[in-house]
Amino acid sequence: MLWKTVAEAREGVRTAQRAGQRVGLVPTMGALHEGHASLMRAARRDCGFVVVTLFVNPAQFAPGEDFNRYPRTLERDLDLMAAEGVSAAFVPDAAEMYPRGAATTVHVSGLTDGLCGPLRPGHFDGVATIVAKLFNALPADAAYFGEKDYQQLQVVRRLVRDLNMPIDIIGCPTVREPDGLALSSRNAYLSPTDRAQAACLSAALFEAQRRISEGLRDPAAIISGIRKCILAAGPAVIQYVEIVDPQTLRPLNIIEGEGRIILAVLIGTCRLIDNVAATAPGA
Ligand code: PAF
């Protein structure tokens, strides 16, 4: 099933629910890859009816970002969804999602103050707004998001909690290439040399994870190790490397319990983000 309007999508979701099916939603911007496929599989595991939304949301691209060149591969995306046994695709156009005169924005404060927030002005407002709109348009029972976009996942969890939205948010593990690079639609921007270099991000994160599991507790020492490891692999602009509380996303002074190591790095023209859990021994 291919739905283009909010009215069709809402009716489709309600029909499935009236038939007793749990409905799972996988929100995407298309250019689907194995990471998205893993979200679809998780949704299928839990839900009798799975809807994938495909919408390149202009509101979440900061000025000067890659909205125009963002990969658009609709035919391939529909094939991948069919292969994964998805029940329906929601593919609205911009006028359907943002009718003339739309004047409401959702802002999640605090969680968006650091990390990618200041570097991508308006990005998380755009994400929170479209996600709230999708959840209202498609009143699903659960929605699936990748941990790769860790800050986004926490923003969505908070949005749902704060606005009493009746939907379960399921975070799913990052899917990686054999050399460790986290899958992302934007990896398509990497030249072959940059692609080879990009494996340094996950290598640095896994090494940091190992040092923490062995008892290193000083975030500054670990962050400096990560930076060295990344810069040793070739030219890169490190936007940030931080070790934060997994819920509040505030930087940790010492790693005692659960933490999250999270980074954003430019390699060539491609902006890459990645993160891993950092758990102190015995936590
Ligand atoms: O993660 C994404 O692809 C997007 O940010 C999302 C959640 C589909 C909102 O446009």
Short mmCIF file of C-alpha atoms and ligand atoms in Angstrom, two decimals:
data_model
loop_
_atom_site.label_atom_id
_atom_site.label_comp_id
_atom_site.label_asym_id
_atom_site.label_seq_id
_atom_site.Cartn_x
_atom_site.Cartn_y
_atom_site.Cartn_z
CA MET A 1 0.00 0.00 0.00
CA LEU A 2 1.24 3.48 -0.85
CA TRP A 3 -0.34 6.37 1.03
CA LYS A 4 0.23 9.98 0.03
CA THR A 5 -2.21 11.86 2.21
CA VAL A 6 -2.58 12.17 5.96
CA ALA A 7 -6.25 11.18 5.67
CA GLU A 8 -5.42 7.89 3.86
CA ALA A 9 -2.59 7.10 6.28
CA ARG A 10 -4.67 7.74 9.39
CA GLU A 11 -7.54 5.63 8.07
CA GLY A 12 -5.11 2.85 7.07
CA VAL A 13 -3.55 2.73 10.54
CA ARG A 14 -6.94 2.75 12.24
CA THR A 15 -8.24 -0.02 9.98
CA ALA A 16 -5.28 -2.24 10.90
CA GLN A 17 -5.83 -1.51 14.60
CA ARG A 18 -9.56 -2.26 14.35
CA ALA A 19 -8.54 -5.62 12.87
CA GLY A 20 -6.56 -6.24 16.07
CA GLN A 21 -3.10 -5.53 14.68
CA ARG A 22 -0.36 -3.68 16.55
CA VAL A 23 0.96 -0.98 14.22
CA GLY A 24 4.68 -0.18 14.09
CA LEU A 25 6.03 2.98 12.48
CA VAL A 26 9.50 3.44 10.98
CA PRO A 27 10.04 7.15 10.20
CA THR A 28 12.74 7.74 7.54
CA MET A 29 13.94 10.27 5.00
CA GLY A 30 14.40 7.52 2.40
CA ALA A 31 17.75 6.52 0.84
CA LEU A 32 17.15 3.34 2.78
CA HIS A 33 19.97 1.03 3.79
CA GLU A 34 20.55 -1.98 6.00
CA GLY A 35 20.20 0.20 9.11
CA HIS A 36 16.63 1.07 8.11
CA ALA A 37 16.00 -2.58 7.19
CA SER A 38 16.97 -3.55 10.74
CA LEU A 39 14.34 -1.09 12.08
CA MET A 40 11.74 -2.65 9.78
CA ARG A 41 12.68 -6.13 11.03
CA ALA A 42 12.41 -5.00 14.66
CA ALA A 43 8.99 -3.51 13.89
CA ARG A 44 7.86 -6.69 12.17
CA ARG A 45 8.98 -8.76 15.13
CA ASP A 46 6.64 -6.78 17.41
CA CYS A 47 3.84 -5.63 15.12
CA GLY A 48 1.40 -7.22 12.68
CA PHE A 49 1.30 -4.07 10.54
CA VAL A 50 4.39 -2.00 9.71
CA VAL A 51 4.37 1.44 8.08
CA VAL A 52 7.51 3.16 6.79
CA THR A 53 7.33 6.92 6.26
CA LEU A 54 9.54 8.49 3.58
CA PHE A 55 9.80 12.26 3.71
CA VAL A 56 12.90 14.42 3.25
CA ASN A 57 11.87 16.98 5.84
CA PRO A 58 13.04 20.46 4.76
CA ALA A 59 12.49 21.87 8.25
CA GLN A 60 15.31 19.84 9.80
CA PHE A 61 18.04 20.99 7.42
CA ALA A 62 19.90 24.02 8.75
CA PRO A 63 20.66 26.84 6.27
CA GLY A 64 23.46 25.75 3.91
CA GLU A 65 23.02 22.04 4.68
CA ASP A 66 22.51 19.26 2.13
CA PHE A 67 18.71 19.37 1.59
CA ASN A 68 19.06 19.68 -2.20
CA ARG A 69 21.66 16.97 -2.62
CA TYR A 70 20.22 14.57 -0.01
CA PRO A 71 19.97 11.20 -1.83
CA ARG A 72 16.46 10.44 -3.16
CA THR A 73 16.01 6.82 -4.26
CA LEU A 74 12.25 6.18 -4.07
CA GLU A 75 12.04 3.17 -6.43
CA ARG A 76 14.85 1.34 -4.64
CA ASP A 77 13.36 2.27 -1.28
CA LEU A 78 9.98 0.79 -2.23
CA ASP A 79 11.71 -2.42 -3.40
CA LEU A 80 13.60 -2.70 -0.11
CA MET A 81 10.39 -2.20 1.87
CA ALA A 82 8.62 -4.87 -0.17
CA ALA A 83 11.52 -7.26 0.46
CA GLU A 84 11.24 -6.58 4.21
CA GLY A 85 7.52 -7.32 4.23
CA VAL A 86 6.45 -3.77 5.08
CA SER A 87 2.66 -3.34 5.02
CA ALA A 88 2.44 0.27 3.83
CA ALA A 89 4.54 3.27 2.85
CA PHE A 90 3.56 6.84 3.65
CA VAL A 91 5.13 9.17 1.07
CA PRO A 92 3.64 12.65 1.48
CA ASP A 93 4.81 15.72 -0.39
CA ALA A 94 5.89 18.92 1.36
CA ALA A 95 2.48 20.60 0.86
CA GLU A 96 0.77 17.66 2.57
CA MET A 97 3.05 17.84 5.62
CA TYR A 98 3.34 21.64 5.77
CA PRO A 99 0.15 23.18 4.37
CA ARG A 100 0.31 26.95 3.72
CA GLY A 101 0.13 28.89 6.94
CA ALA A 102 1.62 26.15 9.16
CA ALA A 103 2.82 28.12 12.18
CA THR A 104 3.55 25.58 14.92
CA THR A 105 6.99 24.30 15.90
CA VAL A 106 7.85 21.81 18.64
CA HIS A 107 10.96 22.65 20.66
CA VAL A 108 12.55 20.26 23.15
CA SER A 109 14.83 22.32 25.37
CA GLY A 110 17.84 21.14 27.37
CA LEU A 111 18.58 17.98 25.41
CA THR A 112 19.12 20.06 22.28
CA ASP A 113 21.42 22.65 23.87
CA GLY A 114 24.63 20.68 23.29
CA LEU A 115 26.24 18.20 20.88
CA CYS A 116 24.67 18.66 17.40
CA GLY A 117 22.18 21.31 18.64
CA PRO A 118 24.32 24.47 18.35
CA LEU A 119 26.04 23.17 15.20
CA ARG A 120 22.77 22.60 13.34
CA PRO A 121 20.50 25.55 14.21
CA GLY A 122 16.83 24.59 13.96
CA HIS A 123 17.60 20.94 13.24
CA PHE A 124 16.04 19.40 16.34
CA ASP A 125 13.00 21.71 16.17
CA GLY A 126 12.51 20.41 12.63
CA VAL A 127 12.88 16.80 13.79
CA ALA A 128 10.61 17.21 16.84
CA THR A 129 7.96 18.96 14.76
CA ILE A 130 7.87 16.40 11.95
CA VAL A 131 7.96 13.46 14.36
CA ALA A 132 5.04 14.94 16.35
CA LYS A 133 3.14 15.48 13.09
CA LEU A 134 3.83 11.92 11.91
CA PHE A 135 2.70 10.48 15.24
CA ASN A 136 -0.54 12.46 15.00
CA ALA A 137 -1.09 11.61 11.34
CA LEU A 138 -0.37 7.91 11.86
CA PRO A 139 -1.59 6.95 15.35
CA ALA A 140 0.68 3.89 15.57
CA ASP A 141 1.34 1.82 18.70
CA ALA A 142 5.15 1.92 18.49
CA ALA A 143 7.85 3.76 16.54
CA TYR A 144 11.39 2.55 15.78
CA PHE A 145 14.49 4.76 15.71
CA GLY A 146 18.19 3.94 15.38
CA GLU A 147 20.66 4.58 18.20
CA LYS A 148 23.02 5.93 15.54
CA ASP A 149 21.18 9.27 15.90
CA TYR A 150 21.43 9.07 19.68
CA GLN A 151 20.56 12.70 20.45
CA GLN A 152 17.55 12.48 18.13
CA LEU A 153 16.38 9.31 19.89
CA GLN A 154 16.54 11.04 23.29
CA VAL A 155 14.73 14.10 21.91
CA VAL A 156 11.94 11.88 20.55
CA ARG A 157 11.63 10.00 23.84
CA ARG A 158 11.32 13.29 25.75
CA LEU A 159 8.83 14.74 23.26
CA VAL A 160 6.57 11.72 23.64
CA ARG A 161 6.82 11.79 27.41
CA ASP A 162 6.25 15.55 27.73
CA LEU A 163 3.30 15.67 25.32
CA ASN A 164 1.67 12.45 26.64
CA MET A 165 1.77 10.81 23.22
CA PRO A 166 0.40 7.27 23.39
CA ILE A 167 3.21 5.57 21.47
CA ASP A 168 6.12 3.34 22.53
CA ILE A 169 9.56 4.49 21.33
CA ILE A 170 11.90 1.62 20.55
CA GLY A 171 15.61 2.37 20.12
CA CYS A 172 17.51 -0.11 17.93
CA PRO A 173 21.26 -0.80 17.77
CA THR A 174 23.44 0.89 15.15
CA VAL A 175 24.18 -1.26 12.11
CA ARG A 176 27.80 -1.12 10.94
CA GLU A 177 29.86 -1.96 7.87
CA PRO A 178 32.37 -4.80 8.37
CA ASP A 179 35.09 -2.21 9.14
CA GLY A 180 32.89 -0.58 11.79
CA LEU A 181 31.56 2.49 9.92
CA ALA A 182 28.01 3.21 11.08
CA LEU A 183 25.54 2.99 8.19
CA SER A 184 24.11 6.34 7.11
CA SER A 185 22.46 7.63 3.95
CA ARG A 186 25.09 10.36 3.97
CA ASN A 187 27.94 7.83 3.60
CA ALA A 188 27.14 8.13 -0.12
CA TYR A 189 29.00 11.48 -0.02
CA LEU A 190 32.32 9.84 0.96
CA SER A 191 35.02 9.58 -1.75
CA PRO A 192 36.85 6.20 -1.75
CA THR A 193 39.76 7.70 0.23
CA ASP A 194 37.43 9.37 2.74
CA ARG A 195 35.45 6.16 3.04
CA ALA A 196 38.59 4.21 4.00
CA GLN A 197 39.54 6.90 6.52
CA ALA A 198 36.02 7.02 8.03
CA ALA A 199 36.54 3.65 9.74
CA CYS A 200 38.74 5.54 12.26
CA LEU A 201 35.65 6.89 14.06
CA SER A 202 34.27 3.56 15.23
CA ALA A 203 37.81 2.24 15.83
CA ALA A 204 38.46 5.19 18.17
CA LEU A 205 35.11 4.72 19.91
CA PHE A 206 35.60 0.97 20.44
CA GLU A 207 39.11 1.55 21.79
CA ALA A 208 37.71 4.14 24.23
CA GLN A 209 34.96 1.73 25.25
CA ARG A 210 37.62 -0.89 25.97
CA ARG A 211 39.70 1.50 28.10
CA ILE A 212 36.61 2.45 30.11
CA SER A 213 35.71 -1.21 30.63
CA GLU A 214 39.25 -1.67 32.01
CA GLY A 215 38.66 1.05 34.60
CA LEU A 216 39.73 4.38 33.06
CA ARG A 217 37.30 6.94 34.47
CA ASP A 218 38.60 10.32 33.31
CA PRO A 219 36.57 11.64 30.36
CA ALA A 220 39.28 14.17 29.38
CA ALA A 221 41.90 11.42 29.00
CA ILE A 222 39.56 9.25 26.96
CA ILE A 223 38.43 12.12 24.73
CA SER A 224 42.03 13.10 24.04
CA GLY A 225 42.78 9.48 23.03
CA ILE A 226 39.82 9.49 20.63
CA ARG A 227 40.91 12.79 19.06
CA LYS A 228 44.47 11.52 18.52
CA CYS A 229 43.24 8.30 16.97
CA ILE A 230 40.95 10.16 14.53
CA LEU A 231 43.55 12.75 13.51
CA ALA A 232 46.20 10.02 13.03
CA ALA A 233 44.00 8.50 10.28
CA GLY A 234 44.06 11.61 8.06
CA PRO A 235 42.67 15.13 7.67
CA ALA A 236 39.44 15.60 9.61
CA VAL A 237 37.56 18.38 11.39
CA ILE A 238 36.42 17.14 14.77
CA GLN A 239 33.25 19.06 15.67
CA TYR A 240 32.92 17.44 19.07
CA VAL A 241 33.79 14.36 21.11
CA GLU A 242 31.94 14.13 24.41
CA ILE A 243 31.15 11.60 27.10
CA VAL A 244 27.66 12.31 28.37
CA ASP A 245 24.98 11.00 30.65
CA PRO A 246 22.86 8.73 28.40
CA GLN A 247 19.57 10.34 29.49
CA THR A 248 20.32 14.02 30.06
CA LEU A 249 23.17 14.23 27.49
CA ARG A 250 25.12 16.41 29.95
CA PRO A 251 28.92 15.93 29.95
CA LEU A 252 30.22 13.60 32.68
CA ASN A 253 33.05 14.70 34.99
CA ILE A 254 33.87 11.12 35.85
CA ILE A 255 32.70 7.82 34.39
CA GLU A 256 31.07 5.90 37.23
CA GLY A 257 27.96 4.27 35.85
CA GLU A 258 26.47 4.44 32.39
CA GLY A 259 27.79 6.93 29.87
CA ARG A 260 27.61 7.54 26.15
CA ILE A 261 30.60 8.54 24.01
CA ILE A 262 29.32 10.61 21.15
CA LEU A 263 31.05 12.48 18.33
CA ALA A 264 30.64 14.42 15.10
CA VAL A 265 33.46 14.67 12.57
CA LEU A 266 33.81 16.10 9.08
CA ILE A 267 35.77 13.94 6.66
CA GLY A 268 35.99 15.55 3.24
CA THR A 269 32.55 17.08 2.63
CA CYS A 270 30.77 14.46 4.70
CA ARG A 271 29.60 15.07 8.25
CA LEU A 272 29.63 11.81 10.23
CA ILE A 273 28.18 11.13 13.66
CA ASP A 274 28.60 8.04 15.80
CA ASN A 275 28.27 6.94 19.42
CA VAL A 276 28.71 3.94 21.70
CA ALA A 277 27.79 3.08 25.26
CA ALA A 278 30.53 3.60 27.85
CA THR A 279 29.92 1.58 30.98
CA ALA A 280 32.23 1.67 33.99
CA PRO A 281 33.21 -1.77 35.30
CA GLY A 282 30.69 -3.09 37.82
CA ALA A 283 28.00 -0.53 36.83
O1 PAF B 1 16.31 10.03 11.32
C1 PAF B 1 15.70 10.46 10.32
O2 PAF B 1 15.76 9.91 9.21
C2 PAF B 1 14.87 11.73 10.45
O3 PAF B 1 15.47 12.64 11.29
C3 PAF B 1 13.41 11.45 10.87
C4 PAF B 1 13.34 10.85 12.27
C5 PAF B 1 12.76 10.52 9.88
C6 PAF B 1 12.61 12.75 10.89
O4 PAF B 1 12.58 13.35 9.63
#
